[in-house]
Coordinates of C-alpha atoms in Angstrom, one line a residue:
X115 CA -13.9 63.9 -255.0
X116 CA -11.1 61.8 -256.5
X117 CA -7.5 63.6 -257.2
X118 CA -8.2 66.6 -254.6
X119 CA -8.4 69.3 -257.1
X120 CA -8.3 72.4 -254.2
X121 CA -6.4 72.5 -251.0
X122 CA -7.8 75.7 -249.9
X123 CA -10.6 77.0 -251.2
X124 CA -11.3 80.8 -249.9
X125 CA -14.5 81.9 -251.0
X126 CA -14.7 86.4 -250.8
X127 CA -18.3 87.6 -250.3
X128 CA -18.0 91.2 -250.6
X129 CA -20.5 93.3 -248.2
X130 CA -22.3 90.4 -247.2
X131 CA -24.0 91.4 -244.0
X132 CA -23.8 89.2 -240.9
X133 CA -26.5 90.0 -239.5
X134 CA -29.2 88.9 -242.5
X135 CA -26.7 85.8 -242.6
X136 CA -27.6 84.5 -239.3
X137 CA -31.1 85.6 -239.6
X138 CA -31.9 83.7 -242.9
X139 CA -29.4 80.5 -242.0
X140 CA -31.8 80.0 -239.4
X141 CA -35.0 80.2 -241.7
X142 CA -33.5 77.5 -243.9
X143 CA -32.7 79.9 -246.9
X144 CA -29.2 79.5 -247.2
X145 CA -28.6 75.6 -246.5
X146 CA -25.1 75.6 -247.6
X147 CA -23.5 78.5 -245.6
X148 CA -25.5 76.7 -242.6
X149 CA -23.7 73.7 -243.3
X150 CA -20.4 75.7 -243.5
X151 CA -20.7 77.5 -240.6
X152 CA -21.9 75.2 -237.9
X153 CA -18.6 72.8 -239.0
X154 CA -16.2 75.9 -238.9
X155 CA -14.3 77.8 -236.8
X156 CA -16.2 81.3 -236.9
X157 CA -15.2 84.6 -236.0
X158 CA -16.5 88.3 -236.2
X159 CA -14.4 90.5 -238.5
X160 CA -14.3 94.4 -238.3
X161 CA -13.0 96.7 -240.3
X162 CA -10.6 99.4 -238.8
X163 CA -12.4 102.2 -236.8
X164 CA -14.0 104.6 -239.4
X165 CA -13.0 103.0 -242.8
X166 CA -14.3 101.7 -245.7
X167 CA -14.9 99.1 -247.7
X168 CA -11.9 98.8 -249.6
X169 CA -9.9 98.9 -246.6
X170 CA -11.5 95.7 -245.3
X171 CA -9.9 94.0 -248.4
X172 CA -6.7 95.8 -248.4
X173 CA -5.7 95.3 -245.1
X174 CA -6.7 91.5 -245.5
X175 CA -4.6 90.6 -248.7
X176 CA -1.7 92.5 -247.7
X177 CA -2.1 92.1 -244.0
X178 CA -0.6 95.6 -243.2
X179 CA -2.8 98.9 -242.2
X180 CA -3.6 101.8 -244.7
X181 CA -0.6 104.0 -242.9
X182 CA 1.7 101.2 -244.6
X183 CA -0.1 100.0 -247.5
X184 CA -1.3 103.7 -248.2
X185 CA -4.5 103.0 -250.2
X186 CA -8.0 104.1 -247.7
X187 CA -10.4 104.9 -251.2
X188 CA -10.4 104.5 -254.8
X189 CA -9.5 108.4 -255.1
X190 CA -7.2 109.8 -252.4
X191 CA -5.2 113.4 -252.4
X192 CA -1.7 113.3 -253.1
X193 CA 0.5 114.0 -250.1
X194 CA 2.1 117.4 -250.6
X195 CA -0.7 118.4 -252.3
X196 CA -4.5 119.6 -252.7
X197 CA -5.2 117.4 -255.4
X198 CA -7.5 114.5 -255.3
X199 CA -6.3 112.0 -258.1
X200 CA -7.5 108.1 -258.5
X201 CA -5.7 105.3 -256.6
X202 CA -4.5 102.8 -259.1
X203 CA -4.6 99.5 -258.0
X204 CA -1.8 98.3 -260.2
X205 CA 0.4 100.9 -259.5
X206 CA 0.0 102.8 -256.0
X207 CA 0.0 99.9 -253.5
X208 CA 3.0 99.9 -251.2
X209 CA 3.1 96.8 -249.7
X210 CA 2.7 93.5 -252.0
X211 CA -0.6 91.1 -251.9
X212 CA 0.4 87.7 -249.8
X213 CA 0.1 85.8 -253.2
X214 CA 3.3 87.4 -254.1
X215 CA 4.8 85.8 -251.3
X216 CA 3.0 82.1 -252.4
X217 CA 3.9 82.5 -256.1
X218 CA 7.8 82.7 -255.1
X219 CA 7.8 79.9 -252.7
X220 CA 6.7 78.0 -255.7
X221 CA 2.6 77.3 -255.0
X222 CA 0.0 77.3 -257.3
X223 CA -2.1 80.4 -257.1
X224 CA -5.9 81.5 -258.1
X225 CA -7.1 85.2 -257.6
X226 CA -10.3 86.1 -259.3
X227 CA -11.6 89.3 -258.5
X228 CA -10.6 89.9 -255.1
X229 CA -11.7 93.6 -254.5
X230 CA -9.1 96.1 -255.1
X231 CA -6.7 94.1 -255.9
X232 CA -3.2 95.1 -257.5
X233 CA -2.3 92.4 -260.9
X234 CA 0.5 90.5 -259.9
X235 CA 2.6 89.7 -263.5
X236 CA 4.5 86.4 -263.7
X237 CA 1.8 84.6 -261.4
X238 CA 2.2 80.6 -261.2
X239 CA -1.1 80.2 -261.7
X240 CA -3.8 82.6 -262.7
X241 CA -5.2 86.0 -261.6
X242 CA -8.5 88.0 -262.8
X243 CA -9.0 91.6 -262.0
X244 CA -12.2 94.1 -262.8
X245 CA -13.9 90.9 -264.6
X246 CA -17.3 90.9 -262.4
X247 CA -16.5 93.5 -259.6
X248 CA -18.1 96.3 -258.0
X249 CA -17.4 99.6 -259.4
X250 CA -14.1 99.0 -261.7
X251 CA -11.2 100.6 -261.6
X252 CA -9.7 99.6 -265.0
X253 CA -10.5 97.2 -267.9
X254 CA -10.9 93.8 -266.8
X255 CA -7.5 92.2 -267.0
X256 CA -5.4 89.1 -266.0
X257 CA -2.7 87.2 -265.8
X258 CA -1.4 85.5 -268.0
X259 CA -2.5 88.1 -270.4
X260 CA -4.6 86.4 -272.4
X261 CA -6.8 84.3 -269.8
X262 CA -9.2 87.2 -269.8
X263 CA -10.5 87.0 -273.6
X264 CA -10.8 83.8 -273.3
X265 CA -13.2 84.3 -269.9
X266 CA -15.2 86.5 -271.8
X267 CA -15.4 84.4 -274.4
X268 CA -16.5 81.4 -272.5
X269 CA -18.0 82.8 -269.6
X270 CA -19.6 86.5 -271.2
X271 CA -18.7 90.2 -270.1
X272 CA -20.4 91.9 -267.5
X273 CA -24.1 92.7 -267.6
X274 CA -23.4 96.1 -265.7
X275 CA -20.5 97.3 -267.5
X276 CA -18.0 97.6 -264.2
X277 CA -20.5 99.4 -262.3
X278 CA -23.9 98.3 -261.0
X279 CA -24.1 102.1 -260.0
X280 CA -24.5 103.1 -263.5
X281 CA -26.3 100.5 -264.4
X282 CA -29.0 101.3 -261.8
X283 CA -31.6 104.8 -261.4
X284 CA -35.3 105.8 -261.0
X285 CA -36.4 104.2 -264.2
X286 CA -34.5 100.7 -264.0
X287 CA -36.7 97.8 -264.8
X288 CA -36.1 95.8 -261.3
X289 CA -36.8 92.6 -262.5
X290 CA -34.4 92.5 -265.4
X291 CA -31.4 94.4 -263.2
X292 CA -32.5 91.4 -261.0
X293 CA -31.5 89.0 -263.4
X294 CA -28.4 90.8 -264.9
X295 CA -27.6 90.1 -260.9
X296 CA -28.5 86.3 -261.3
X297 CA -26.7 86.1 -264.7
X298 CA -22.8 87.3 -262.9
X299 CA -23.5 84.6 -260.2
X300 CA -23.6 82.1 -262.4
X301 CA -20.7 83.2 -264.7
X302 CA -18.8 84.0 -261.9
X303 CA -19.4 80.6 -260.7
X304 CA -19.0 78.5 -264.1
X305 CA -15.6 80.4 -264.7
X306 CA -14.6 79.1 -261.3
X307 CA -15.2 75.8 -261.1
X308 CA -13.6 75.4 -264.6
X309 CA -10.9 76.7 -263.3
X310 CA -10.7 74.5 -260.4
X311 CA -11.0 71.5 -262.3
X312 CA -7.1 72.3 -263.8
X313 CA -6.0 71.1 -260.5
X314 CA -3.4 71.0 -258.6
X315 CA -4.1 74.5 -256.8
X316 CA -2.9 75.1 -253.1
X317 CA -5.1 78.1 -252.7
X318 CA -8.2 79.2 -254.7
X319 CA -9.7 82.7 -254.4
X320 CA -12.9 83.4 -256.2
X321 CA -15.1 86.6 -255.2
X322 CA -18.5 87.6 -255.6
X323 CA -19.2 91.4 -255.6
X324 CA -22.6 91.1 -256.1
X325 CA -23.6 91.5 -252.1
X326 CA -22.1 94.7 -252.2
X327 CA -24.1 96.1 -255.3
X328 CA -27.2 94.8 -254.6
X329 CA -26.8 96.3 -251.1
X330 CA -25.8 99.4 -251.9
X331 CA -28.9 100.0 -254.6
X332 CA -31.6 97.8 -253.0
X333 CA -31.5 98.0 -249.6
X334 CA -35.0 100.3 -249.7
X335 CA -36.6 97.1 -251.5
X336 CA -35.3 95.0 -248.8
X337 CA -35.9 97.3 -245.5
X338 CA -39.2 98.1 -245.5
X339 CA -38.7 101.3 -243.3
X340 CA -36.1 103.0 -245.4
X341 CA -37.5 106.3 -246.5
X342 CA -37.1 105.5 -249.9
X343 CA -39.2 102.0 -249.6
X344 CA -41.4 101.2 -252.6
X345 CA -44.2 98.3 -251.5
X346 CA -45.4 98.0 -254.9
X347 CA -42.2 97.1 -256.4
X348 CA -41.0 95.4 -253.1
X349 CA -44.5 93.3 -253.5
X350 CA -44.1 92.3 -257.5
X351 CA -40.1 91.6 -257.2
X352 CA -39.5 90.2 -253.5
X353 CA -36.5 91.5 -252.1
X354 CA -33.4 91.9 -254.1
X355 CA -30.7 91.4 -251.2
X356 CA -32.2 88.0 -250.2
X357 CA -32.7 86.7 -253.3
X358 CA -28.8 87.5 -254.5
X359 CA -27.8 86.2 -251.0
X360 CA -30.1 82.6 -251.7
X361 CA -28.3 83.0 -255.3
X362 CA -25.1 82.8 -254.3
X363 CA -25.4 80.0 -251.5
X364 CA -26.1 77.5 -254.1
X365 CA -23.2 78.9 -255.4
X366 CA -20.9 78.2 -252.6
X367 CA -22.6 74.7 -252.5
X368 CA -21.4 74.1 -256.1
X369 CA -17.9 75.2 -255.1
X370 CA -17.5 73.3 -251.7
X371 CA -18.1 69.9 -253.6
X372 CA -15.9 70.8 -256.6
X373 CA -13.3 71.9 -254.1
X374 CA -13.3 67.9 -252.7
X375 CA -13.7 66.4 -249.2
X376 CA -10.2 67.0 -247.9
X377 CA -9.9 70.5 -248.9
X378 CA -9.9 73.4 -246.5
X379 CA -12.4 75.9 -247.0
X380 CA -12.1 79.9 -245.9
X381 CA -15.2 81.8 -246.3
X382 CA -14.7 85.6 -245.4
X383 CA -17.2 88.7 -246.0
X384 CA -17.8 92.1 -245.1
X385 CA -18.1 95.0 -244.8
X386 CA -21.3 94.8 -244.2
X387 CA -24.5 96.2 -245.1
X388 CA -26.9 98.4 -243.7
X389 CA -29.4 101.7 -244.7
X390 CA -27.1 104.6 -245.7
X391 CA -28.1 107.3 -243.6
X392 CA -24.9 110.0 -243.7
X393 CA -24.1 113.2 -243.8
X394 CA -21.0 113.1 -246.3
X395 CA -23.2 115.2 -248.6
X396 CA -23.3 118.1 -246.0
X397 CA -19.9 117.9 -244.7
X398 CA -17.9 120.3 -246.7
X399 CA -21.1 122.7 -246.1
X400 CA -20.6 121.9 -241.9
X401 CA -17.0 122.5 -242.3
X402 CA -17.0 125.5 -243.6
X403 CA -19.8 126.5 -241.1
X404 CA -17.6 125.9 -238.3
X405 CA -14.5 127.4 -240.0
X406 CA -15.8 131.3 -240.0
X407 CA -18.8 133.0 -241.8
X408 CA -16.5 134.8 -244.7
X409 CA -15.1 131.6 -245.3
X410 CA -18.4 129.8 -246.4
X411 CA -19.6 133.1 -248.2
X412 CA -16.2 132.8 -250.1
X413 CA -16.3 129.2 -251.1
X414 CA -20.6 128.7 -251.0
X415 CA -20.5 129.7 -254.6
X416 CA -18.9 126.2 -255.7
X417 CA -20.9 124.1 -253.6
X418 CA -24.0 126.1 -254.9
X419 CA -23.5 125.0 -258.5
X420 CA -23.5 121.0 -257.4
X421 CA -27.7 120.8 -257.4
X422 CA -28.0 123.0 -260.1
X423 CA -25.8 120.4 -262.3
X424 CA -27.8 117.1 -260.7
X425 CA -30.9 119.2 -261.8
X426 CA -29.9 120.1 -265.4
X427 CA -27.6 117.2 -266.2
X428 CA -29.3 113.9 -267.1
X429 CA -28.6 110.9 -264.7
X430 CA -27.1 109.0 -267.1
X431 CA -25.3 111.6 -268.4
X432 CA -23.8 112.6 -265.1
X433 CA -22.2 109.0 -264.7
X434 CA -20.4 109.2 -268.3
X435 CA -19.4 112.4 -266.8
X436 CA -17.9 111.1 -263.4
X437 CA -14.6 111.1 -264.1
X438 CA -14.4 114.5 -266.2
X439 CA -17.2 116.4 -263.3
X440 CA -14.7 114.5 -260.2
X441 CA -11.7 116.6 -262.2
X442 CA -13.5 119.6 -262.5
X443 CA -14.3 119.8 -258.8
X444 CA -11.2 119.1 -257.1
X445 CA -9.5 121.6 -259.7
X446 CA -11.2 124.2 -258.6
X447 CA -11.6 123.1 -254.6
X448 CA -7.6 122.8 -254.8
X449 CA -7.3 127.1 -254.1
X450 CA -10.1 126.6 -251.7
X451 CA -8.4 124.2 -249.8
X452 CA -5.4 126.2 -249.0
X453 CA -6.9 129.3 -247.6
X454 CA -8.6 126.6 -245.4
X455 CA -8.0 125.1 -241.9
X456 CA -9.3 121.7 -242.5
X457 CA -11.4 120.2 -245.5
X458 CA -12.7 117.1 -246.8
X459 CA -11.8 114.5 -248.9
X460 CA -13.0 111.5 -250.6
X461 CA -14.5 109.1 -248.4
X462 CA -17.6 106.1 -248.4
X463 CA -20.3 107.1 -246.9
X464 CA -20.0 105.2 -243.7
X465 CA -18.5 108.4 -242.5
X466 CA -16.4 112.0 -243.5
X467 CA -13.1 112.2 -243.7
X468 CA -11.5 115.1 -242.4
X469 CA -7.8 116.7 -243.8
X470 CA -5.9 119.7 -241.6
X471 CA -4.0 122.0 -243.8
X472 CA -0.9 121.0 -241.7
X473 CA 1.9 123.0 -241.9
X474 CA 4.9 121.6 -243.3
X475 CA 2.9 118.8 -244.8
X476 CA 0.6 120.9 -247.2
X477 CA 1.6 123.3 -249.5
X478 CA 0.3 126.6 -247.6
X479 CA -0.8 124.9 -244.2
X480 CA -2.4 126.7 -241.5
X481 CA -2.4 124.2 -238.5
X482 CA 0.7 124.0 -237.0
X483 CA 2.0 120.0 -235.9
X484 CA 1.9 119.2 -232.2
X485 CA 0.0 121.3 -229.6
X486 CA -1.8 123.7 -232.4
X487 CA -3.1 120.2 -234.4
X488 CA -4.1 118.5 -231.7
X489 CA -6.2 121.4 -230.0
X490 CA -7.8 122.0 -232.9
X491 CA -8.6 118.3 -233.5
X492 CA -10.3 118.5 -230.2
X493 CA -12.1 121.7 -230.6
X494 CA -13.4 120.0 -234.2
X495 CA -14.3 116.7 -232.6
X496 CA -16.5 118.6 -229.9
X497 CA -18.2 120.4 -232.6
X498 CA -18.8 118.0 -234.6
X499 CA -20.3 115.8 -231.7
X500 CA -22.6 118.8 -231.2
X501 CA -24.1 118.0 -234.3
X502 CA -28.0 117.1 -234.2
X503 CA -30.5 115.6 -236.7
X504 CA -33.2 118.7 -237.2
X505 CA -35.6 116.3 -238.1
X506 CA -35.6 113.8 -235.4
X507 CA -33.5 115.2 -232.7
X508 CA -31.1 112.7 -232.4
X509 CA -26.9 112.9 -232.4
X510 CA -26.0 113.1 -236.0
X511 CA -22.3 111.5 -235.6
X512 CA -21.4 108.6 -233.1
X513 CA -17.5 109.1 -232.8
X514 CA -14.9 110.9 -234.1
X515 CA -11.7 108.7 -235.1
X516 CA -8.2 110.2 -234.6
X517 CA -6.7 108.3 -237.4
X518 CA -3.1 108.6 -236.3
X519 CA -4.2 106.3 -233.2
X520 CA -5.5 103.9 -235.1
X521 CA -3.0 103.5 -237.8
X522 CA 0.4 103.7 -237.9
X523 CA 3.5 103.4 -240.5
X524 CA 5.5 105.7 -242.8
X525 CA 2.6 106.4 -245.3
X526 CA 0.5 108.3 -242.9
X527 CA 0.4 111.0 -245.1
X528 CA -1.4 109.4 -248.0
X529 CA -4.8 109.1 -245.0
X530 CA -7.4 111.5 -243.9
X531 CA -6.4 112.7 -240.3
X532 CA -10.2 112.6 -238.6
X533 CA -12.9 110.1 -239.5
X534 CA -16.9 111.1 -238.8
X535 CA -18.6 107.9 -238.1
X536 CA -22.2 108.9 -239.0
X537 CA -25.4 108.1 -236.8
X538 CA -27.4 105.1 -238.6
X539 CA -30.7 105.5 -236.5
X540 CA -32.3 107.7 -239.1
X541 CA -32.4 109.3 -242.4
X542 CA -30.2 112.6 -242.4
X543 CA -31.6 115.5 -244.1
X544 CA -30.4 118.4 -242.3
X545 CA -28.3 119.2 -239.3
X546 CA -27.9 121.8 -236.4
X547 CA -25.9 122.8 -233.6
X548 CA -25.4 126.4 -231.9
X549 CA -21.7 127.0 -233.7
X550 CA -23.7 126.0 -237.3
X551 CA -27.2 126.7 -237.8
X552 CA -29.4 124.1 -239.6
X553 CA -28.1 123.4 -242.8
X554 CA -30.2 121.2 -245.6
X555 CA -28.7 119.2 -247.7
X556 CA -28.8 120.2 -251.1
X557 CA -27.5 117.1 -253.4
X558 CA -28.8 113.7 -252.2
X559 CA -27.3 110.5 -251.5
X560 CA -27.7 107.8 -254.5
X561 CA -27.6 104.7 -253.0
X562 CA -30.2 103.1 -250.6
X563 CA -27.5 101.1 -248.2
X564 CA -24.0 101.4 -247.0
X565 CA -21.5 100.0 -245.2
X566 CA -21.6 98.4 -241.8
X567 CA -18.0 97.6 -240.1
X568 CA -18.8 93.9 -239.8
X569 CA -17.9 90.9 -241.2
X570 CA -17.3 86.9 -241.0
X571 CA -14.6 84.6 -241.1
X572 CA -14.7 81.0 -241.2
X573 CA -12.8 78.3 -242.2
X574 CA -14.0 74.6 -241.9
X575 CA -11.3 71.3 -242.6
X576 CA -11.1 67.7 -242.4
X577 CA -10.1 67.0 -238.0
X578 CA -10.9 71.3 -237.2
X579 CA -13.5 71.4 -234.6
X580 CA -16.2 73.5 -234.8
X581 CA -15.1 76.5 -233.1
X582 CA -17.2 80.1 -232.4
X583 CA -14.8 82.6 -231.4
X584 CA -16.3 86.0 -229.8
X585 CA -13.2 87.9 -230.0
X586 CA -13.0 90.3 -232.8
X587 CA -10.2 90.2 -235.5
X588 CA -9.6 92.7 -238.3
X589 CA -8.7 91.7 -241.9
X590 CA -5.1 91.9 -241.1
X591 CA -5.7 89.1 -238.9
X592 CA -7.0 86.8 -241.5
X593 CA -4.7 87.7 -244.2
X594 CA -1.8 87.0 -241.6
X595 CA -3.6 83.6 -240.8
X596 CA -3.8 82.4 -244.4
X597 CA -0.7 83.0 -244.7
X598 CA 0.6 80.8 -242.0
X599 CA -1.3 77.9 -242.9
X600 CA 1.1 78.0 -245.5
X601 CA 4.4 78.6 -243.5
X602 CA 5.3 81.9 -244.5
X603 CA 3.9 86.2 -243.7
X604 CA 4.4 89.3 -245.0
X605 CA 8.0 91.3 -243.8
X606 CA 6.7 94.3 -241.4
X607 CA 3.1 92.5 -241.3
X608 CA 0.1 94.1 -238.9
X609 CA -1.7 90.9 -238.5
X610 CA -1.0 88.0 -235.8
X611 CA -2.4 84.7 -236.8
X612 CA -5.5 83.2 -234.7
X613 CA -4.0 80.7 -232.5
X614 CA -2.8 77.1 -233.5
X615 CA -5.8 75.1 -233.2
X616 CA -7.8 77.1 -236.2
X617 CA -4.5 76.0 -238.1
X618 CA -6.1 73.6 -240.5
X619 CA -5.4 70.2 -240.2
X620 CA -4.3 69.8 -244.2
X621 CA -2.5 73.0 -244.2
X622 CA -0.4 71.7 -241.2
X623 CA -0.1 68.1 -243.2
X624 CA 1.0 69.8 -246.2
X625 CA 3.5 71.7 -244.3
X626 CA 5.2 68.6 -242.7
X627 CA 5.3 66.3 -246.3

């Protein structure tokens, strides 16, 4: 294509899972990826040991680790504190997207979407947050200001409303949330490549968060031996996952020749996705199991209104409630949590996250730092390991994360201190060991699939050979990469850039004119 309207074109598939990737490349349903792939250098991306999705992304565009950047969820407890309040993208971050970085050495920037990304004001070029994401965090919004009414005027608002989640429950029609699926593809991708036809852009970021949905509130239509599998609907409407995956490879085809020949294309996804068999929804009840006897008597009686509430309260009116019921909860867990040892907090589903009542970091901490915390963070991990599946026998938890070993940097504090990785083998409805007894769980998990650690990058350019790399590299890896295609990083970065040769061969160019 004539005038080169993209140098580098980095295309953000958000939970797409590697694994049905390589299987359906192979069966010829997703052509253009295929194509992509076999002329790119590939690698296997992982997210850091225990953490979620939105630390995948955060550690890539900032290209630092959660104990720096301080964000791990979308609600996290304030240090000093037993209160559990939202992270705000805009606001809370405390280390600065790479684009930041790009805008001031004078390049011309596109960010649509990227997931949990802060707004950057006063960008040279354009950015678009909470327009077609998953689970918003704020009205959609851009810069320059007005670029977003104008989106939604050309390109239409979101069929879901910021949250597939909401959007989705027993008595959804499948085939028309199917198509409200196929309908933010193609806006998604008509808003992008009329953006990329204004040119002149050195780096072009478009996302699609429709993987991650899909995955998270199909993945029983998909897997036919998820417990929750329905073969009637499975048989009427296909699968879900594959057709959104077959959706947006045409997409990426459409974007690839818009980008033109000579321009370098990044392709990056994950986390993954996979069934979401957890135990987050018995945690607090295990926890307080292992604490002492009085203690779960004592705090039993909050935990013991949550069914009663799903029961009473209609579906949809539980999710208009979120925000209000999320309040409600951690106001009154606050005065648990101090009369506690250790508690939970927040966390995806992928596994538990674990907080000590630390003395001298909480507000009436019981755990004393240094010999006291870590014996006790072995005695917890032991028990927890202990844990068994009553149904099927198996080990309920596969490893216990320290995550002061994992990450490190002065905003420790803002980060859960143990991670449970849950076992994925089975379905999780209720747990023993000889410290708990079996405990059932009483409120049940509401989406179908969850989060796998793994993900893909791959970049592809005019002179690059074709490259599979075995080695596995974490977000802050590819976010350090980027930026040294482009001669510059991040001050205090995590990341090291993969070595010279997947330097692409017009980012090196562009360098030297």
């Amino acid at each position: 294509m004539p005038g080169n309207p993209v140098k580098t074109l980095c295309l953000a598939l958000d939970s797409m899972e590697p694994r049905l990737l390589e299987e359906w490349c192979a069966q010829g349903l997703l052509p253009n990826l295929d194509r992509l792939f076999k002329s790119s250098v590939t690698a296997p991306v992982v997210t850091p040991r225990g953490l979620g999705n939105s630390v995948f992304w955060s550690c890539f565009f900032t290209c630092s680790n959660p104990a720096k950047n301080s964000q791990y969820y979308f609600r996290q407890i304030e240090p000093g504190s037993y209160t559990i309040s939202p992270f705000l993208e805009d606001k809370h971050y405390l280390r600065p997207p790479f684009w930041s970085a790009f805008d001031k050495a004078g390049l011309r920037v596109a960010v649509i979407d990227l997931v949990r990304a802060p707004l950057v004001p006063d960008l040279g070029g354009i950015q678009v947050v909470d327009w077609l994401s998953h689970d918003i965090t704020g009205v959609p919004r851009s810069w320059p200001p007005n670029a977003i009414d104008e989106i939604h005027e050309n390109f239409g608002t979101d069929p879901f409303e910021g949250s597939a989640d909401d959007s989705f429950n027993e008595s959804t029609d499948m085939a028309l949330y199917l198509d409200d699926y196929m309908r933010r593809i193609e806006a998604k991708t008509e808003m992008s490549l009329a953006y990329m036809k204004q040119g002149n852009w050195d780096l072009f970021i478009t996302t699609y968060s429709d993987p991650h949905d899909v995955g998270h509130n199909c993945w029983h239509l998909h897997d036919p031996s998820h417990p929750w599998h329905d073969a009637k609907i499975a048989e009427r409407i296909g699968d879900p996952v594959k057709q959104v995956y077959m959706a947006l490879d045409a997409a990426v085809g459409r974007l690839i020749e818009a980008a033109g020949d000579d321009a370098t294309i990044m392709f990056l996804t994950g986390p993954g996705m996979g069934p979401n068999y957890s135990a987050n929804n018995m945690l607090e009840k295990i926890l307080l199991h292992l604490e002492d006897p009085g203690e779960f008597k004592r705090s039993a009686k909050l935990l013991a209104l949550q069914p009663y509430y799903r029961k009473l309260v209609p579906d949809a009116l539980r999710k208009r409630l979120r925000n209000v019921t999320f309040s409600v909860q951690d106001h009154l867990a606050a005065t648990e949590r101090g009369r506690r040892r250790c508690f939970m907090i927040p966390h995806n589903d992928n596994s538990g996250a674990i907080r000590i009542n630390l003395v001298g970091r909480e507000p009436h901490g019981t755990v004393r730092p240094g010999e006291e915390f870590d014996k006790y963070c072995d005695e917890l991990t032991e028990q927890l390991l202990d844990l068994v599946n009553l149904e099927t026998g198996g080990p309920v938890v596969d490893e216990v994360v320290r995550v002061a070993e994992h990450c490190q940097g002065e905003n420790l504090d803002y980060l859960p201190d143990l991670l449970v990785v849950w076992n994925r083998d089975a379905y999780i409805n209720a747990v023993t060991s000889p410290r708990t007894g079996d405990i059932h769980a009483d409120v049940h998990l509401m989406r179908s699939g969850d989060h796998t650690p793994n993900g893909i990058f791959a970049v592809s350019s005019p002179g690059l050979e074709p490259k599979r790399i075995n080695e596995k590299i974490s977000p802050m890896d590819v976010g350090s990469t980027v930026t040294s295609w482009f001669g510059m990083s991040l001050p205090d970065a995590d990341g090291s850039p993969i070595a010279s040769p997947v330097t692409p061969v017009k980012a090196r160019e562009n360098l030297s004119a």
